[in-house]
Coordinates of C-alpha atoms in Angstrom, one line a residue:
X13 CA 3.4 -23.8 75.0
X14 CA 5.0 -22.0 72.2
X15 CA 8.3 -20.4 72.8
X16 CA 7.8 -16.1 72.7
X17 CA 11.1 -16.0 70.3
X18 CA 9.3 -18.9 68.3
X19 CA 5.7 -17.2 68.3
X20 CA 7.2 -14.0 66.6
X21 CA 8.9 -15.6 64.3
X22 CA 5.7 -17.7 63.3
X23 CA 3.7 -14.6 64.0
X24 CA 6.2 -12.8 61.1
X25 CA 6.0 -16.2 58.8
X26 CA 2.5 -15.8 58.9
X27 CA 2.1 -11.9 58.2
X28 CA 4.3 -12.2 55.1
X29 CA 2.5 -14.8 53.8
X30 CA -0.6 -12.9 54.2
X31 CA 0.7 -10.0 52.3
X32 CA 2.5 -11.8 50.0
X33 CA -1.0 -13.5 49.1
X34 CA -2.9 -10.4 48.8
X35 CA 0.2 -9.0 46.7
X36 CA -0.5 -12.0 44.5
X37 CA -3.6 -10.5 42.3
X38 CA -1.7 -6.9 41.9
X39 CA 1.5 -8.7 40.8
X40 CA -0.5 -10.5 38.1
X41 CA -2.4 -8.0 36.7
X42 CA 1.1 -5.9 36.7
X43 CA 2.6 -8.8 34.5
X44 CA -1.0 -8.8 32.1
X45 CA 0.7 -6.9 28.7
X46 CA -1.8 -3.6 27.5
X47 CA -4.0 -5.4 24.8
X48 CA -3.3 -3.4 21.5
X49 CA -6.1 -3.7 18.6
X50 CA -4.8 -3.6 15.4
X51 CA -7.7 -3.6 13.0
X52 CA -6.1 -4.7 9.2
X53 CA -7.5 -6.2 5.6
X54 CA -4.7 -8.4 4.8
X55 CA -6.1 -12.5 4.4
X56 CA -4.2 -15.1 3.2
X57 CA -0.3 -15.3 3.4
X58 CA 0.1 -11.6 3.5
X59 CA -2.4 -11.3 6.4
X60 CA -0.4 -14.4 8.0
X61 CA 2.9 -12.5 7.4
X62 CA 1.4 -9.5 9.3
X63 CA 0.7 -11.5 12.0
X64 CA 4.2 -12.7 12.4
X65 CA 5.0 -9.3 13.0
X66 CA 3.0 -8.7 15.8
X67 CA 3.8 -11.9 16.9
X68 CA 7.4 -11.1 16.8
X69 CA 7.2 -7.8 18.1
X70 CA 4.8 -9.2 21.3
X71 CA 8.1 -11.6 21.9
X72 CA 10.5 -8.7 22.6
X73 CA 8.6 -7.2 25.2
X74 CA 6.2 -8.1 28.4
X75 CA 4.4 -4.9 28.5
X76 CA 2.3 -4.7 25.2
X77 CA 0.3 -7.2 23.3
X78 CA -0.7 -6.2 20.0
X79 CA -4.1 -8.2 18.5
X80 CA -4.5 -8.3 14.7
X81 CA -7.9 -8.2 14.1
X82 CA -9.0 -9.2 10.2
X83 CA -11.7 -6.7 9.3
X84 CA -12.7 -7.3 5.6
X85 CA -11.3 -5.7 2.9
X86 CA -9.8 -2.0 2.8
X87 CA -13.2 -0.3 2.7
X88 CA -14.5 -2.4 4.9
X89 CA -11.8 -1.9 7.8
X90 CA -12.0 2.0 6.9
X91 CA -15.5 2.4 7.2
X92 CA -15.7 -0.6 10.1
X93 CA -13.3 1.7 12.4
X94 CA -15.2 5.1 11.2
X95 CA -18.5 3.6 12.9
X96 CA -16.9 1.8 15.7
X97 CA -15.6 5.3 16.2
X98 CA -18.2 6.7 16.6
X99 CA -20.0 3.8 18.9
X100 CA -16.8 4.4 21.2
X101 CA -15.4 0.4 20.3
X102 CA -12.9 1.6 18.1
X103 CA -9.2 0.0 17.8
X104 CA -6.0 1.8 18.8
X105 CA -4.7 0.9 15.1
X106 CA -6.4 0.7 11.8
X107 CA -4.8 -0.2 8.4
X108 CA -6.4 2.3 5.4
X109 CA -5.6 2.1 2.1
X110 CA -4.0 5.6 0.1
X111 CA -7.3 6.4 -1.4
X112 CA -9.0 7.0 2.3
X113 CA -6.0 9.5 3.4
X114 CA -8.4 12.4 2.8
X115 CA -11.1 11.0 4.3
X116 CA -8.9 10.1 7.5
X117 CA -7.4 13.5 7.6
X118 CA -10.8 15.1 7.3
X119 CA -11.9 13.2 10.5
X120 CA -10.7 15.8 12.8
X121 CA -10.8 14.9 16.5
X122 CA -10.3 11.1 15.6
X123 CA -6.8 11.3 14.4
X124 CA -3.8 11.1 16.4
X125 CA -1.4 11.8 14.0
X126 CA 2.0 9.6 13.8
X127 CA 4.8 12.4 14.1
X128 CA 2.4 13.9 17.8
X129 CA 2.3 10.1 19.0
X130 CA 6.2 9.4 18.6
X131 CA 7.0 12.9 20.3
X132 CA 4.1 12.2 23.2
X133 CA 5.8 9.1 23.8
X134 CA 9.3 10.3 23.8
X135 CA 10.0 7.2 21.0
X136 CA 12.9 8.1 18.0
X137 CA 11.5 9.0 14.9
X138 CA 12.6 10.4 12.3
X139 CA 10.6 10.9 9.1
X140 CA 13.7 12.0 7.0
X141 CA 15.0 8.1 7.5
X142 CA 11.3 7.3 5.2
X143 CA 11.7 7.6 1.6
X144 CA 10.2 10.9 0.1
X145 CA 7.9 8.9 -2.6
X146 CA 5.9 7.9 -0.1
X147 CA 6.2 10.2 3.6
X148 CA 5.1 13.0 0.4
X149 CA 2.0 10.8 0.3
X150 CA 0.9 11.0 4.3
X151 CA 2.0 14.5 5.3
X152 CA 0.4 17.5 6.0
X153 CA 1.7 20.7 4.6
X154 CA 3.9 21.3 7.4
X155 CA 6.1 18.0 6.7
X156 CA 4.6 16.4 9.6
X157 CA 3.7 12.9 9.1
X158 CA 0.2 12.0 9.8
X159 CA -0.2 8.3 9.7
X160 CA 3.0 5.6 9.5
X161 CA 3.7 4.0 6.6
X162 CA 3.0 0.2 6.3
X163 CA 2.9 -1.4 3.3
X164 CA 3.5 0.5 0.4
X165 CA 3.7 -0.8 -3.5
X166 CA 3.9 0.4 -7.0
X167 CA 3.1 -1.2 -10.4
X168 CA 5.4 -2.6 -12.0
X169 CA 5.6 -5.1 -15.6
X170 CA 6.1 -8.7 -15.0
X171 CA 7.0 -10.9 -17.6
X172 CA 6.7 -14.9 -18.1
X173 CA 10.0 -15.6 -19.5
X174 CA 8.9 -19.2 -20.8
X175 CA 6.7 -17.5 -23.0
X176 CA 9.2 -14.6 -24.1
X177 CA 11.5 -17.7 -25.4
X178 CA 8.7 -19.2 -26.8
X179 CA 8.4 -16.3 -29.2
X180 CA 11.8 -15.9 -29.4
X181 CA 12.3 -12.5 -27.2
X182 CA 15.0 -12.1 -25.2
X183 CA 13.5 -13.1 -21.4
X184 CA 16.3 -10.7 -19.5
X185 CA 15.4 -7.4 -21.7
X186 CA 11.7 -6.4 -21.1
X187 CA 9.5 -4.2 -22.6
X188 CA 10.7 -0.4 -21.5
X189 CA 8.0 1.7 -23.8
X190 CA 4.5 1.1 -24.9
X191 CA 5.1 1.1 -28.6
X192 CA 8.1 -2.1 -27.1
X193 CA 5.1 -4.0 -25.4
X194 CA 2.6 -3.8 -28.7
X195 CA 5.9 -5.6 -30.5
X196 CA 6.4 -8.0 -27.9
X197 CA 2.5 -8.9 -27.5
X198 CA 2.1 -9.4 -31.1
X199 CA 5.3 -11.6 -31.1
X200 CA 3.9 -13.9 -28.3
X201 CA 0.1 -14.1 -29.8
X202 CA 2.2 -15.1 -33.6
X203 CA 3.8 -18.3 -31.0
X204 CA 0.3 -19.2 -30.3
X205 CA 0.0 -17.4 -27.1
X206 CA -3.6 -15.8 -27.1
X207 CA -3.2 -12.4 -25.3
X208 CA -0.1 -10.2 -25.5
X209 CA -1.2 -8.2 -21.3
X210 CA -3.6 -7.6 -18.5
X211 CA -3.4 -4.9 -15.8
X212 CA -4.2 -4.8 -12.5
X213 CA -6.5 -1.8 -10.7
X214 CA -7.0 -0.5 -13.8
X215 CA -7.2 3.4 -12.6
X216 CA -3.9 3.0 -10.5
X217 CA -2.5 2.1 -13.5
X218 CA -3.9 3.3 -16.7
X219 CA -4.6 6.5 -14.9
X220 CA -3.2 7.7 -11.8
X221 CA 0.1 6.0 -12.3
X222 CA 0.6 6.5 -16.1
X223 CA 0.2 10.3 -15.3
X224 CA 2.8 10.5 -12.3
X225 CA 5.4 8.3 -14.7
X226 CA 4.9 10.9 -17.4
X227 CA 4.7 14.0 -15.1
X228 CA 1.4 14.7 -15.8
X229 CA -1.2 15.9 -13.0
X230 CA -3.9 13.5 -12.1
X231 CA -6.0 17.0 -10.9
X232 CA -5.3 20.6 -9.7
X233 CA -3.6 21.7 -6.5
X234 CA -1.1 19.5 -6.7
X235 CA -3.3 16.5 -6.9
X236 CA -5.1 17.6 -4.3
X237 CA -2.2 17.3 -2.1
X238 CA -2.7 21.7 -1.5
X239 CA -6.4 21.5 -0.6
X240 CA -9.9 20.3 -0.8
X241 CA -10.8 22.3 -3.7
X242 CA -8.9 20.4 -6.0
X243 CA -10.5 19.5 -9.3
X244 CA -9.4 16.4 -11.5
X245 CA -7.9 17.0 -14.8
X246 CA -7.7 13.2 -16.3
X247 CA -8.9 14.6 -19.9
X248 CA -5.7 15.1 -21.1
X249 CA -4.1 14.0 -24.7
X250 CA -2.1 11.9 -22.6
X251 CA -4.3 9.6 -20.7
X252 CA -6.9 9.9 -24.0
X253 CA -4.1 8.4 -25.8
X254 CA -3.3 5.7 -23.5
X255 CA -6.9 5.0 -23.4
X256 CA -7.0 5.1 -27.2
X257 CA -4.5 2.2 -27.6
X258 CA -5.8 0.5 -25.0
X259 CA -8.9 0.4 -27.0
X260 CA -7.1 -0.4 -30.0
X261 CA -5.8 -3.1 -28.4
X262 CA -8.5 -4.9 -26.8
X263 CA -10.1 -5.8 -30.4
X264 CA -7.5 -8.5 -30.8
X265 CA -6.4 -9.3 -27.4
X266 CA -3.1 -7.6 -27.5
X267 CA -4.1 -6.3 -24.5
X268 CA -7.3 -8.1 -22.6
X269 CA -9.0 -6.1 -19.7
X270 CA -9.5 -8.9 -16.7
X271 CA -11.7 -7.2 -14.5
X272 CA -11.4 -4.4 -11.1
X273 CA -8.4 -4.7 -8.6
X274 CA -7.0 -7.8 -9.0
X275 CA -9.3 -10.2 -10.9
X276 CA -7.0 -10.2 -14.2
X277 CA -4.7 -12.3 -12.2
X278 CA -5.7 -15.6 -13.4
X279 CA -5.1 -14.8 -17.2
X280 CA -1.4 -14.2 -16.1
X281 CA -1.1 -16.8 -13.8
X282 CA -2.1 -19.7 -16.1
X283 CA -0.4 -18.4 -19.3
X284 CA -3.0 -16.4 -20.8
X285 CA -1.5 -13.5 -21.1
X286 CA 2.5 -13.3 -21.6
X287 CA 2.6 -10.1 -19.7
X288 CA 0.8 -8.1 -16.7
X289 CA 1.2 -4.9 -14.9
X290 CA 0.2 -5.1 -11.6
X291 CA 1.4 -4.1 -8.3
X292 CA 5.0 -5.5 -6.3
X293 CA 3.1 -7.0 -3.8
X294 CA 1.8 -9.1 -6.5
X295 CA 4.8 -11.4 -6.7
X296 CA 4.3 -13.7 -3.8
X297 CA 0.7 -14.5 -5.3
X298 CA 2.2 -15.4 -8.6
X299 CA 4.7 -17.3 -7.4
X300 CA 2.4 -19.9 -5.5
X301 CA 0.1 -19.9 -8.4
X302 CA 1.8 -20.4 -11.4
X303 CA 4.6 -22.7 -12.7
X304 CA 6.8 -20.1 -15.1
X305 CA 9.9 -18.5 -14.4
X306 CA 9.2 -15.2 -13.5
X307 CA 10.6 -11.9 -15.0
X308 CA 10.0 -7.8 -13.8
X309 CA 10.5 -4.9 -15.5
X310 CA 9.4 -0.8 -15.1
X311 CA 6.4 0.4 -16.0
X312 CA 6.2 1.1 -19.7
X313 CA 6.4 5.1 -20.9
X314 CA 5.3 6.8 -24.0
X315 CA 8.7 7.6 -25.3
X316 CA 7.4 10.7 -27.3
X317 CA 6.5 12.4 -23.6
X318 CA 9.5 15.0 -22.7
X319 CA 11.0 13.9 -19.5
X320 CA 9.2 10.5 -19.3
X321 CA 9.6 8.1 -17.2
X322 CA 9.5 10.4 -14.1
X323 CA 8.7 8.2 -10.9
X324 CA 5.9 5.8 -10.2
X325 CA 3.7 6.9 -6.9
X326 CA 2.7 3.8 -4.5
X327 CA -0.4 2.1 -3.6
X328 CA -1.0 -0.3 -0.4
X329 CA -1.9 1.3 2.9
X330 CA -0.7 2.6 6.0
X331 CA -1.3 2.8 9.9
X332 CA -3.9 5.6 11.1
X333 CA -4.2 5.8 14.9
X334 CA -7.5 6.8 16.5
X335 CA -8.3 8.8 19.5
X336 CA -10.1 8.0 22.9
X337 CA -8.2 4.9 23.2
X338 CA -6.3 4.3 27.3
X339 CA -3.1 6.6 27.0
X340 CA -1.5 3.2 28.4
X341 CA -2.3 2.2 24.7
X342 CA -0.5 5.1 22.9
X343 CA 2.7 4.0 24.7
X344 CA 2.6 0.5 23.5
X345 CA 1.4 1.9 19.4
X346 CA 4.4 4.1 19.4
X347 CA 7.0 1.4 20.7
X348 CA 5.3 -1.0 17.9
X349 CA 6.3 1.6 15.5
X350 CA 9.4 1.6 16.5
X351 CA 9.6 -1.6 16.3
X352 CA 8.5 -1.4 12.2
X353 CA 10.8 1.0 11.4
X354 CA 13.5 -1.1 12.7
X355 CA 16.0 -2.1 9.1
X356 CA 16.0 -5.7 9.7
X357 CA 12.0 -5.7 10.4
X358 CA 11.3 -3.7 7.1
X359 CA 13.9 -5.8 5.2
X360 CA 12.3 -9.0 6.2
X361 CA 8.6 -7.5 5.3
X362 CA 10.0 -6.2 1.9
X363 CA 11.9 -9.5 1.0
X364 CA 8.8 -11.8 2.2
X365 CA 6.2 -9.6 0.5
X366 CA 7.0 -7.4 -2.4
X367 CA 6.0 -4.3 -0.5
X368 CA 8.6 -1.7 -0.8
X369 CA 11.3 -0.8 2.0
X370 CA 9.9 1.8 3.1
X371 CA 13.3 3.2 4.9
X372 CA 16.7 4.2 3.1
X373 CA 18.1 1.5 5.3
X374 CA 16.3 -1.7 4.5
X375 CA 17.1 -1.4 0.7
X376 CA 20.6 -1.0 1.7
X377 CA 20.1 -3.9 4.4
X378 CA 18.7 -5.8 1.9
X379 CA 20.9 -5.0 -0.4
X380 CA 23.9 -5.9 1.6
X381 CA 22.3 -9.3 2.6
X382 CA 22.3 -10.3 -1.4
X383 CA 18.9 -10.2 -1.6
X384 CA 18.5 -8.3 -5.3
X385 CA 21.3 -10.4 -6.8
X386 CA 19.8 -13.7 -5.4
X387 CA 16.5 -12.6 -7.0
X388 CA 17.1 -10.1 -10.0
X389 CA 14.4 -8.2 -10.4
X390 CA 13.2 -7.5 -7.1
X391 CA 14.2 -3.9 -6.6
X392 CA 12.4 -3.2 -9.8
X393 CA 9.5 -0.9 -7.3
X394 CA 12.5 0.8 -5.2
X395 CA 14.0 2.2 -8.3
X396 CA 11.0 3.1 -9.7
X397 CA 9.5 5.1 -6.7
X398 CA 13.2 6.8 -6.5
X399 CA 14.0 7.3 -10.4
X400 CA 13.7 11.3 -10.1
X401 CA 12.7 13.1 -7.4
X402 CA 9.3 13.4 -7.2
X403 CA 7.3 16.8 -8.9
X404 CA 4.2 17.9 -7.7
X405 CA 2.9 15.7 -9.9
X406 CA 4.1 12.5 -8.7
X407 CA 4.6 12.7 -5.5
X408 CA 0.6 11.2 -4.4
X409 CA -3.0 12.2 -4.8
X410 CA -5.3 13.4 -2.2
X411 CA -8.5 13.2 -3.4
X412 CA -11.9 13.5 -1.2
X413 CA -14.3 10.3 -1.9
X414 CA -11.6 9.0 -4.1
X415 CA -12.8 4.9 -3.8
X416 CA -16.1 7.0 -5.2
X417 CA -13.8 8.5 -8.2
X418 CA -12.1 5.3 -8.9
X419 CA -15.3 3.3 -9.6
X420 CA -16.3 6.4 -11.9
X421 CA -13.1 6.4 -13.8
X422 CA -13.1 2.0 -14.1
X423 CA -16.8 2.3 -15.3
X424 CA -15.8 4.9 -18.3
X425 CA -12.8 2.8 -19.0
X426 CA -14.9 -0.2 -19.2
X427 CA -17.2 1.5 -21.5
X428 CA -14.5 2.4 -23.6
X429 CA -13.2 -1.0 -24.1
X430 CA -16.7 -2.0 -24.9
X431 CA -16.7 0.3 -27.7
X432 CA -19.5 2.0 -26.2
X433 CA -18.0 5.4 -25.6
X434 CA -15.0 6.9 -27.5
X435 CA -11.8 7.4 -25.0
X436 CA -11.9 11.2 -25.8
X437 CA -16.1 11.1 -24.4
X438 CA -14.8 8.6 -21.2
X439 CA -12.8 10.6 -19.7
X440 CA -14.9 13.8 -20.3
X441 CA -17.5 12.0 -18.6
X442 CA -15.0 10.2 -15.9
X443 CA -14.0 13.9 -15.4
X444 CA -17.2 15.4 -14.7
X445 CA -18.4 12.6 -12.4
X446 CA -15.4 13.1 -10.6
X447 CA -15.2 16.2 -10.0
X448 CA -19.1 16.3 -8.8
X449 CA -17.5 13.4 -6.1
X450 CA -14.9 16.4 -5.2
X451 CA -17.3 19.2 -4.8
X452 CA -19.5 17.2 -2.6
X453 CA -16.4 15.9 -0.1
X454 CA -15.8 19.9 0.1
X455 CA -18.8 21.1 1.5
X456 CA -18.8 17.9 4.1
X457 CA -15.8 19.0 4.7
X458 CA -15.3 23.0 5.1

């Protein structure tokens, strides 16, 4: 016979293990971090540096997880999340490229623009900490920003310095004008060196690039920036000039076209070519794959252009984020963005990638930490972006079916190098087709 004073306290063991057994499943799933998709086109080391950053961020709290998800290239992850979208299994986050902002701002209802998020969730952000080359690039004509800025990059000129001394140039004092790089490629090629440069995404930068460096408009309304009715205006003595010596050039391999986005690489990387232009996120890639010491420079200007070099405008991609996703979600996307913007996060994906610092304060972090004058060079994008202050014409384009527009302007390039169009007939042509691209993204898109 059990004691009474005994059987209640049994009685009360009992009870609390009861409830603390049926507490057991709610306490779990309490502790179970918000899944966070994060769809993105990075492979290799970049794609395993932007996991790290999830990784990282996952590690400083319990409450979010987010899931990098590879999904292809850039076109492929845009047009991926458009039709997942629309079949409701859409991500939270998505990584576009620059050319898609039009097409991503046109996709009203789907967009939950990044300034509305950070004030929903009552996270900081401030858009004036950003650097104006490229928040110019992802705002709405309000100021407001509408997606949050990744991983931006520029062109810029790299140099292999074993080559320069090879043909007796000075390896610290690159090329700075065009008229400079035709000297220096026809020194090289006289030390046996068989092509003088190559470029990377050749309309990036033997178009929309060479006009913001020379303060040139790319196409109307401010590059499209002010409005869907935009029309392109790339017929211009300046780009037909650059286009003119490019084709000059070709004929004898002072400079030697390698192919769409970044298939020239291999002629720098095994010593082909003395010189490329290509973007800042470049430089990791170059340095695992080739075995010469490695020099940067701007991008070369025509010096006879008033006002020239102006500032370079930026490439790469940024973060979009979707509607109709658990508002559970949006809590943990906005802390993550916090998280990105944070100076020693953006200095660590600036140093490890090439992407520019996309914040005032990881330059200066990185700039503090020695990282510039432990790798000269390196800041060679920053200063670029922030030479002047950007115009209307170099501060971004906004161009409806613009990955359309690009293939147009690279096939009338290509023709021109083949000598099967004059430079002058190109970009007449590259013009036209364009702006036929433009008029159709307007009426989809009253």
């Amino acid at each position: 016979m059990v004691h009474s004073s005994r059987r209640g306290v049994l009685t009360a063991l009992v009870v609390s293990a009861f409830a603390a057994t049926l507490a057991q499943p709610a306490a779990a799933q309490s502790q179970t971090p918000t899944q966070i998709q994060w769809w993105h086109a990075m492979a290799g080391p970049l794609g395993e540096k932007l996991e790290k950053l999830a990784a990282d961020f996952n590690a400083t709290q319990g409450e979010y997880k987010i899931v990098p998800v590879f999904k292809g290239t850039y076109p492929e992850a845009m047009t991926g999340a458009i039709a997942a979208f629309r079949a409701k299994q859409h991500p939270a986050i998505v990584q576009v490229f620059e050319v898609g902002t039009a097409t991503m701002m046109s996709a009203k209802g789907a967009i939950y623009p990044t300034y509305k998020l950070m004030a929903d969730a009552g996270e900081p952000f401030d858009p004036k900490a950003y650097l104006p080359a490229v928040t110019g690039y992802y705002t709405d004509t309000g100021g407001n920003m509408l997606s949050f800025p990744f991983n931006s990059s520029t062109p810029i000129l790299y140099v292999n310095k074993d080559l320069f001394r090879k043909a007796g140039l000075d390896p610290e004092t690159p090329p700075k004008t065009w008229p400079e790089v035709e000297a220096a490629a026809l020194k090289v090629q006289a030390a046996g060196v068989p092509c003088g440069f190559t470029t990377q995404w050749p309309s990036w930068v033997n178009v929309e690039n060479l006009s913001a460096w020379h303060n040139v408009p790319v196409g109307t309304l401010e590059n499209g920036l002010g409005g869907t009715a935009t029309r392109l205006t790339i017929a211009n003595p300046l780009t037909q000039k650059h286009w003119e010596a490019l084709a000059r050039w070709q004929k004898t391999k002072i400079y030697d076209y390698g192919g769409r986005q970044s298939k020239a690489d291999p002629k720098f990387f095994s010593g082909e070519c003395a010189m490329s232009i290509g973007s800042s996120a470049a430089r990791a890639g170059i340095l695992a794959n080739s075995k010469f010491e490695l020099g940067y420079g701007m991008m070369p200007y025509w010096p006879d252009v008033q006002g020239a070099p102006q500032n370079a405008i930026i490439g790469g991609a940024t973060l979009w984020v979707l509607t109709g996703r658990p508002a559970e979600e949006y809590k943990g996307v906005a802390k993550f963005f916090g998280y990105l913007s944070r100076p020693e996060v953006q200095a660590w994906w600036h140093q490890n990638t090439g992407y520019l610092p996309i914040t005032q304060a990881a330059y200066d972090l990185s700039r503090a930490q020695g990282f510039y004058e432990k790798n000269p060079g390196t800041d060679v994008s920053i200063r670029q972006m922030t030479l002047k202050a950007p115009t209307a014409n170099s501060k971004g384009l906004r161009f409806g079916n613009f990955l359309q527009i690009r293939d147009v302007i690279e096939e009338e390039l290509e023709a021109t190098l083949a000598g099967q169009k004059t430079p002058q007939a190109a970009l007449a042509a590259a013009e036209a087709r364009g702006n036929e691209q433009l008029r159709a993204f307007e009426k989809a898109n009253p």
